[in-house]
Amino acid sequence: MMLVQGFTFHRCYPEQSPAPPSIKLLSYADDTLLFLHDVADLQVVAAHLQNYSLASNAQINFHKTCAISLSGHDIAPHWLTAMQQFDITHIWSVADEEAIRYLGHPLIQSSRQRQAFASHFLWTLRQTVELQSRRGISVYGRATIANSLIMSKCWYVLSVLPLPLEFLWNIRTIIASFVTLHIHPVISWYLMVTSKSRGSLGVIDLFAQQKALIYRRLDPILFERSNVLSISKYVRLHLLNHMNTTIMDMRLLFPAARSSALVGASITTVTMIFRAMDAIPRTFLPADRNPIECLLLPIPAIIQSTTSPYKLAKKLKSVTAGDIFELQASGFFLSPIPSNRLPNHLTFVAHRFRQALTRVDCLLRPFFRACLERTALSLYSQDDRPHIQAMLNLSSFHKDLHIQPSDDNFAYSQGRTRSFRQMVLEATERRLPATQAIAASSWKAFWALFLDHTLRNVFYRLIHHKIPTRLYSSHCNSSDDPRCAICLTVVESMDHFFFYCEVKQHFWDRLIQECLWPDSPTAFDLLVIFNVALAEVWKAHCRFIFDAVPSTTDSLFTLFQRALTKMQAEDNLPPSAG
């Protein structure tokens, strides 16, 4: 039987599991992916496919076949002649403007192809948003659509494709403009992504979500997990190859320990993993620190801060702590290497570094300062060696991460993404909404109310001070008149907008007497009455501003009563038979 050589991983990668036993079964394949080693492989595959077609009524659509160079190099001179007999006239490579798509997703080989894909993806996202924008939906409903319908299109792209931050900012702009459509002043992004129980909309934060999706690959590298996918081994080796080191954990834990070639490099899978790693909160405390490991750290990784006039010398940025500090076996601590034993190129810069430490112009990180203090341990003691060995492999630094293998939220892959996203949001310094004093139970009751989009939007905007008053407009543009457009005498604040303008004040007086007074008969919840009244005041104000239709107390109250009657009639509708 003729065999296909196919693609073979480099010997540094883990060996493949033994091939399963041959199964001779005719079946229909809608899509087939083949890896070919050379032209001889192509001939073998063609012979197998021909036999398959003779033994069944299925035919191979060679004219629909797409070929791609795995390396990205132009291999057409070597392959195209052999492929033309199968109606394959093109082989995708880095030279193509657009990337080939497999199962609907691009196999990107160049920055130009990535840019073309990003532009097309953003265009399709805008088309979806434009379609949904035509619907009359509350701000809460728009947030739900953004999470479930719009951003759900992004998760595979964000978890697999290395895309620049600009791409995420463009998606964020599209989502924010959709959620806050016709809302001015706009709702901030930080308010949108705060949870609904704290008075916000619970929109998924794109940046935190991308890190959480990438963390699914990073978690098996940081911790020993059971039932780990085999791809985790390849991700680990891919990281080691790009880091060009055998001490991968140090590069992950300390950004300053990464090669300058990786810092500021074009976006890759490695840089995406670094982003996810850097998002994990950590507190490197002085306790249980191993001086031996600290000698391996680069000098920038052990510095907490520097102040003028001292500036870390360029030569020290490229050396490790072990180049200017040494381990004292008795006492198990670090001490500066004497100047007469330092290399000539480090003598002067090391001297200035020590002077800066003495003048407190340079501060070492607390965990490294602890390594400079004498301890009761000794490398010469047989009893101390097990304790010292237990602190190797950067285990003490791993323990200071805010994620631990025993955490229930991260123990299983099903809830790992959401838990990581919540952790990133909680650790991010951002301005929380002023309404956080409102109890979560009150917000739950508000979201559960059966309200149309106008009622909900007006009340929500009032709570968060997102009402376009003339006073706000005058702050944005000094030429705007801050006085009320109706009474023309008083500055239009938010309170005046809803309650204290003369017509509106008389309306609220009548409303209180007839609907909100303790002995007033009403079948509606007080919160519903208040919501409907706010919405009618809002509509009356908009009719005057945009259509020059004035309102009186009687007309406003009549519209309020109609709105209540309509809501009551809708509540009394019989359930649908279907």
Coordinates of C-alpha atoms in Angstrom, one line a residue, residues 266-541:
S266 CA 5.0 42.7 15.7
I267 CA 2.0 41.0 17.1
T268 CA 2.3 37.2 17.2
T269 CA 0.9 34.3 19.2
V270 CA 3.8 34.8 21.7
T271 CA 3.0 38.5 22.3
M272 CA -0.7 37.6 22.8
I273 CA 0.3 35.1 25.5
F274 CA 2.5 37.7 27.1
R275 CA -0.5 40.1 27.2
A276 CA -2.6 37.4 29.0
M277 CA 0.3 36.6 31.4
D278 CA 0.9 40.3 32.3
A279 CA -2.8 40.7 33.1
I280 CA -2.6 38.3 36.0
P281 CA -2.3 40.3 39.2
R282 CA 0.7 39.4 41.4
T283 CA 2.3 40.5 44.6
F284 CA 6.0 39.4 44.8
L285 CA 6.4 39.4 48.6
P286 CA 9.8 39.1 50.3
A287 CA 8.9 35.8 52.1
D288 CA 10.3 32.5 50.9
R289 CA 12.4 34.1 48.2
N290 CA 15.3 32.1 46.8
P291 CA 18.5 34.1 46.2
I292 CA 19.8 31.6 43.6
E293 CA 16.8 32.3 41.4
C294 CA 17.1 36.0 41.9
L295 CA 20.7 35.9 40.5
L296 CA 19.2 34.8 37.2
L297 CA 16.9 37.9 36.9
P298 CA 18.0 40.8 34.7
I299 CA 18.8 44.0 36.5
P300 CA 15.6 45.9 35.3
A301 CA 13.5 43.1 36.9
I302 CA 14.9 43.7 40.4
I303 CA 14.4 47.5 40.3
Q304 CA 11.2 49.0 41.7
S305 CA 11.8 52.7 40.7
T306 CA 14.5 55.2 39.9
T307 CA 14.5 59.0 40.5
S308 CA 16.4 61.8 38.9
P309 CA 19.3 62.3 38.4
Y310 CA 20.1 58.6 38.3
K311 CA 19.3 56.7 35.1
L312 CA 20.0 53.0 34.7
A313 CA 23.0 52.5 32.5
K314 CA 22.4 50.7 29.2
K315 CA 25.1 48.1 30.0
L316 CA 23.2 47.1 33.2
K317 CA 19.9 46.6 31.2
S318 CA 21.5 43.7 29.4
V319 CA 23.1 41.9 32.4
T320 CA 21.7 39.8 35.2
A321 CA 21.8 40.3 38.9
G322 CA 24.4 37.5 39.0
D323 CA 26.8 39.8 37.2
I324 CA 27.1 42.3 40.0
F325 CA 25.8 40.2 43.0
E326 CA 27.1 36.9 44.4
L327 CA 25.7 34.3 46.7
Q328 CA 27.1 33.8 50.2
A329 CA 26.7 30.1 51.0
S330 CA 26.8 30.7 54.8
G331 CA 23.8 32.7 55.6
F332 CA 22.3 32.1 52.2
F333 CA 22.1 35.7 51.0
L334 CA 23.4 37.9 48.3
S335 CA 26.1 40.6 48.5
P336 CA 27.6 42.9 45.9
I337 CA 30.6 41.6 44.1
P338 CA 33.8 43.7 45.1
S339 CA 34.8 46.1 42.4
N340 CA 38.2 44.5 41.9
R341 CA 36.5 41.3 40.8
L342 CA 34.0 42.8 38.4
P343 CA 34.5 42.8 34.6
N344 CA 36.1 45.9 33.4
H345 CA 33.0 47.0 31.3
L346 CA 30.8 46.8 34.5
T347 CA 33.1 48.4 37.1
F348 CA 32.0 52.0 36.6
V349 CA 28.3 51.4 36.0
A350 CA 28.1 49.0 39.0
H351 CA 29.7 51.6 41.2
R352 CA 27.2 54.3 40.1
F353 CA 24.4 51.7 40.7
R354 CA 25.5 51.1 44.3
Q355 CA 25.8 54.9 44.9
A356 CA 22.2 55.3 43.7
L357 CA 21.1 52.6 46.1
T358 CA 22.8 54.3 48.9
R359 CA 21.3 57.7 48.0
V360 CA 17.9 56.0 47.5
D361 CA 17.8 57.4 44.0
C362 CA 17.2 53.7 43.0
L363 CA 15.0 51.4 44.9
L364 CA 15.2 47.6 44.7
R365 CA 12.0 45.5 44.7
P366 CA 11.1 44.2 48.2
F367 CA 11.7 40.6 47.3
F368 CA 15.3 41.3 46.2
R369 CA 16.0 43.5 49.2
A370 CA 15.1 40.4 51.3
C371 CA 17.7 38.4 49.4
L372 CA 20.4 40.8 50.7
E373 CA 19.7 40.0 54.3
R374 CA 21.5 37.2 56.1
T375 CA 19.4 34.2 57.0
A376 CA 19.8 31.1 59.2
L377 CA 20.1 28.8 56.2
S378 CA 23.4 27.5 54.9
L379 CA 24.3 25.7 51.7
Y380 CA 26.8 23.7 53.7
S381 CA 24.1 22.3 55.9
Q382 CA 22.5 19.0 54.9
D383 CA 19.4 19.9 56.9
D384 CA 18.8 23.2 55.0
R385 CA 19.3 21.8 51.5
P386 CA 15.7 20.3 51.1
H387 CA 14.2 23.7 52.1
I388 CA 16.4 25.5 49.6
Q389 CA 15.6 23.0 46.8
A390 CA 11.9 23.4 47.5
M391 CA 12.2 27.1 46.5
L392 CA 13.8 26.4 43.2
N393 CA 12.0 26.5 39.8
L394 CA 10.6 29.9 40.6
S395 CA 8.0 28.2 42.8
S396 CA 7.8 31.0 45.3
F397 CA 7.0 33.5 42.5
H398 CA 4.3 31.2 41.2
K399 CA 2.7 31.2 44.6
D400 CA 2.4 35.0 44.5
L401 CA 0.2 35.0 41.4
H402 CA -3.5 35.7 42.1
I403 CA -4.3 32.4 40.3
Q404 CA -3.4 29.2 42.0
P405 CA -4.0 25.5 40.9
S406 CA -6.3 24.9 43.8
D407 CA -8.7 27.8 42.8
D408 CA -12.1 26.3 42.0
N409 CA -12.9 29.0 39.4
F410 CA -9.8 28.0 37.4
A411 CA -9.7 24.3 38.1
Y412 CA -11.9 23.4 35.2
S413 CA -11.7 24.7 31.6
Q414 CA -15.5 25.3 31.4
G415 CA -15.5 28.4 33.7
R416 CA -11.9 29.5 33.2
T417 CA -12.5 32.1 30.6
R418 CA -15.3 33.9 32.6
S419 CA -13.3 33.8 35.8
F420 CA -10.2 35.2 34.2
R421 CA -12.2 38.0 32.6
Q422 CA -13.8 38.9 35.9
M423 CA -10.4 38.9 37.6
V424 CA -8.9 41.2 35.0
L425 CA -11.8 43.7 35.3
E426 CA -11.6 43.7 39.1
A427 CA -7.9 44.4 39.0
T428 CA -8.2 47.2 36.4
E429 CA -8.2 50.6 37.9
R430 CA -11.2 52.4 36.4
R431 CA -13.8 54.9 37.4
L432 CA -16.8 53.0 38.7
P433 CA -20.3 54.4 38.3
A434 CA -21.5 56.8 41.0
T435 CA -24.6 54.6 41.5
Q436 CA -22.6 51.8 43.1
A437 CA -24.3 52.7 46.4
I438 CA -27.6 51.3 45.0
A439 CA -28.1 47.7 46.3
A440 CA -27.8 44.9 43.8
S441 CA -31.3 43.7 44.7
S442 CA -32.7 47.1 43.6
W443 CA -31.0 46.9 40.2
K444 CA -32.3 43.4 39.8
A445 CA -35.8 44.6 40.4
F446 CA -35.3 47.5 37.9
W447 CA -34.1 45.2 35.2
A448 CA -37.0 42.8 35.8
L449 CA -39.6 45.5 35.2
F450 CA -41.7 45.1 32.0
L451 CA -40.9 48.5 30.4
D452 CA -40.7 49.6 26.8
H453 CA -37.4 51.0 25.6
T454 CA -38.3 54.6 26.1
L455 CA -39.3 54.2 29.7
R456 CA -36.2 52.2 30.6
N457 CA -33.8 54.4 28.7
V458 CA -35.1 57.7 30.3
F459 CA -34.9 56.3 33.8
Y460 CA -31.5 54.7 33.3
R461 CA -30.1 57.9 31.8
L462 CA -31.5 60.0 34.7
I463 CA -29.8 57.7 37.3
H464 CA -26.4 58.1 35.5
H465 CA -26.8 61.8 34.8
K466 CA -26.8 61.3 31.0
I467 CA -29.5 63.9 30.2
P468 CA -28.7 66.4 27.4
T469 CA -29.6 69.6 29.4
R470 CA -28.7 73.0 28.1
L471 CA -26.4 73.5 31.1
Y472 CA -24.4 70.5 29.9
S473 CA -24.3 71.8 26.3
S474 CA -23.1 75.2 27.6
H475 CA -20.2 73.5 29.3
C476 CA -19.2 71.8 26.0
N477 CA -19.8 75.0 24.0
S478 CA -19.6 78.3 25.8
S479 CA -21.7 80.0 23.1
D480 CA -24.8 77.9 24.0
D481 CA -27.4 79.5 26.2
P482 CA -27.7 77.4 29.5
R483 CA -31.2 78.7 30.2
C484 CA -34.3 76.6 29.8
A485 CA -35.8 76.7 26.2
I486 CA -39.3 76.6 27.6
C487 CA -39.3 79.2 30.5
L488 CA -36.3 81.1 29.2
T489 CA -35.4 82.3 32.7
V490 CA -33.8 79.5 34.7
V491 CA -30.6 77.6 34.0
E492 CA -31.7 74.2 32.7
S493 CA -30.1 71.7 35.1
M494 CA -31.2 68.1 35.2
D495 CA -33.6 68.8 38.1
H496 CA -35.1 71.7 36.2
F497 CA -35.4 69.6 33.0
F498 CA -37.6 67.0 34.7
F499 CA -39.2 68.6 37.7
Y500 CA -38.9 72.4 38.2
C501 CA -39.9 73.9 34.9
E502 CA -43.3 75.6 35.6
V503 CA -45.5 73.3 33.4
K504 CA -43.6 70.2 34.6
Q505 CA -43.8 71.2 38.3
H506 CA -47.6 71.6 38.1
F507 CA -47.8 68.2 36.4
W508 CA -45.9 66.5 39.2
D509 CA -48.1 68.3 41.8
R510 CA -51.2 66.8 40.2
L511 CA -49.5 63.4 39.8
I512 CA -48.7 63.2 43.5
Q513 CA -52.2 64.2 44.5
E514 CA -54.0 61.8 42.2
C515 CA -51.6 58.8 42.0
L516 CA -48.9 58.9 44.6
W517 CA -50.8 60.1 47.7
P518 CA -51.2 57.4 50.3
D519 CA -55.0 57.3 49.9
S520 CA -54.9 57.5 46.1
P521 CA -56.4 54.3 44.5
T522 CA -54.0 52.9 41.9
A523 CA -53.3 49.4 40.5
F524 CA -49.8 50.2 39.4
D525 CA -46.5 49.9 41.2
L526 CA -45.1 53.3 42.3
L527 CA -41.9 52.7 40.4
V528 CA -43.9 52.0 37.2
I529 CA -45.9 55.2 37.7
F530 CA -42.7 57.2 38.2
N531 CA -41.1 55.7 35.1
V532 CA -44.1 56.5 32.9
A533 CA -44.3 60.0 34.2
L534 CA -40.6 60.6 33.5
A535 CA -41.0 59.2 30.0
E536 CA -43.9 61.5 29.2
V537 CA -42.0 64.6 30.5
W538 CA -39.1 63.5 28.3
K539 CA -41.4 63.2 25.2
A540 CA -43.1 66.5 25.9
H541 CA -39.7 68.2 26.1

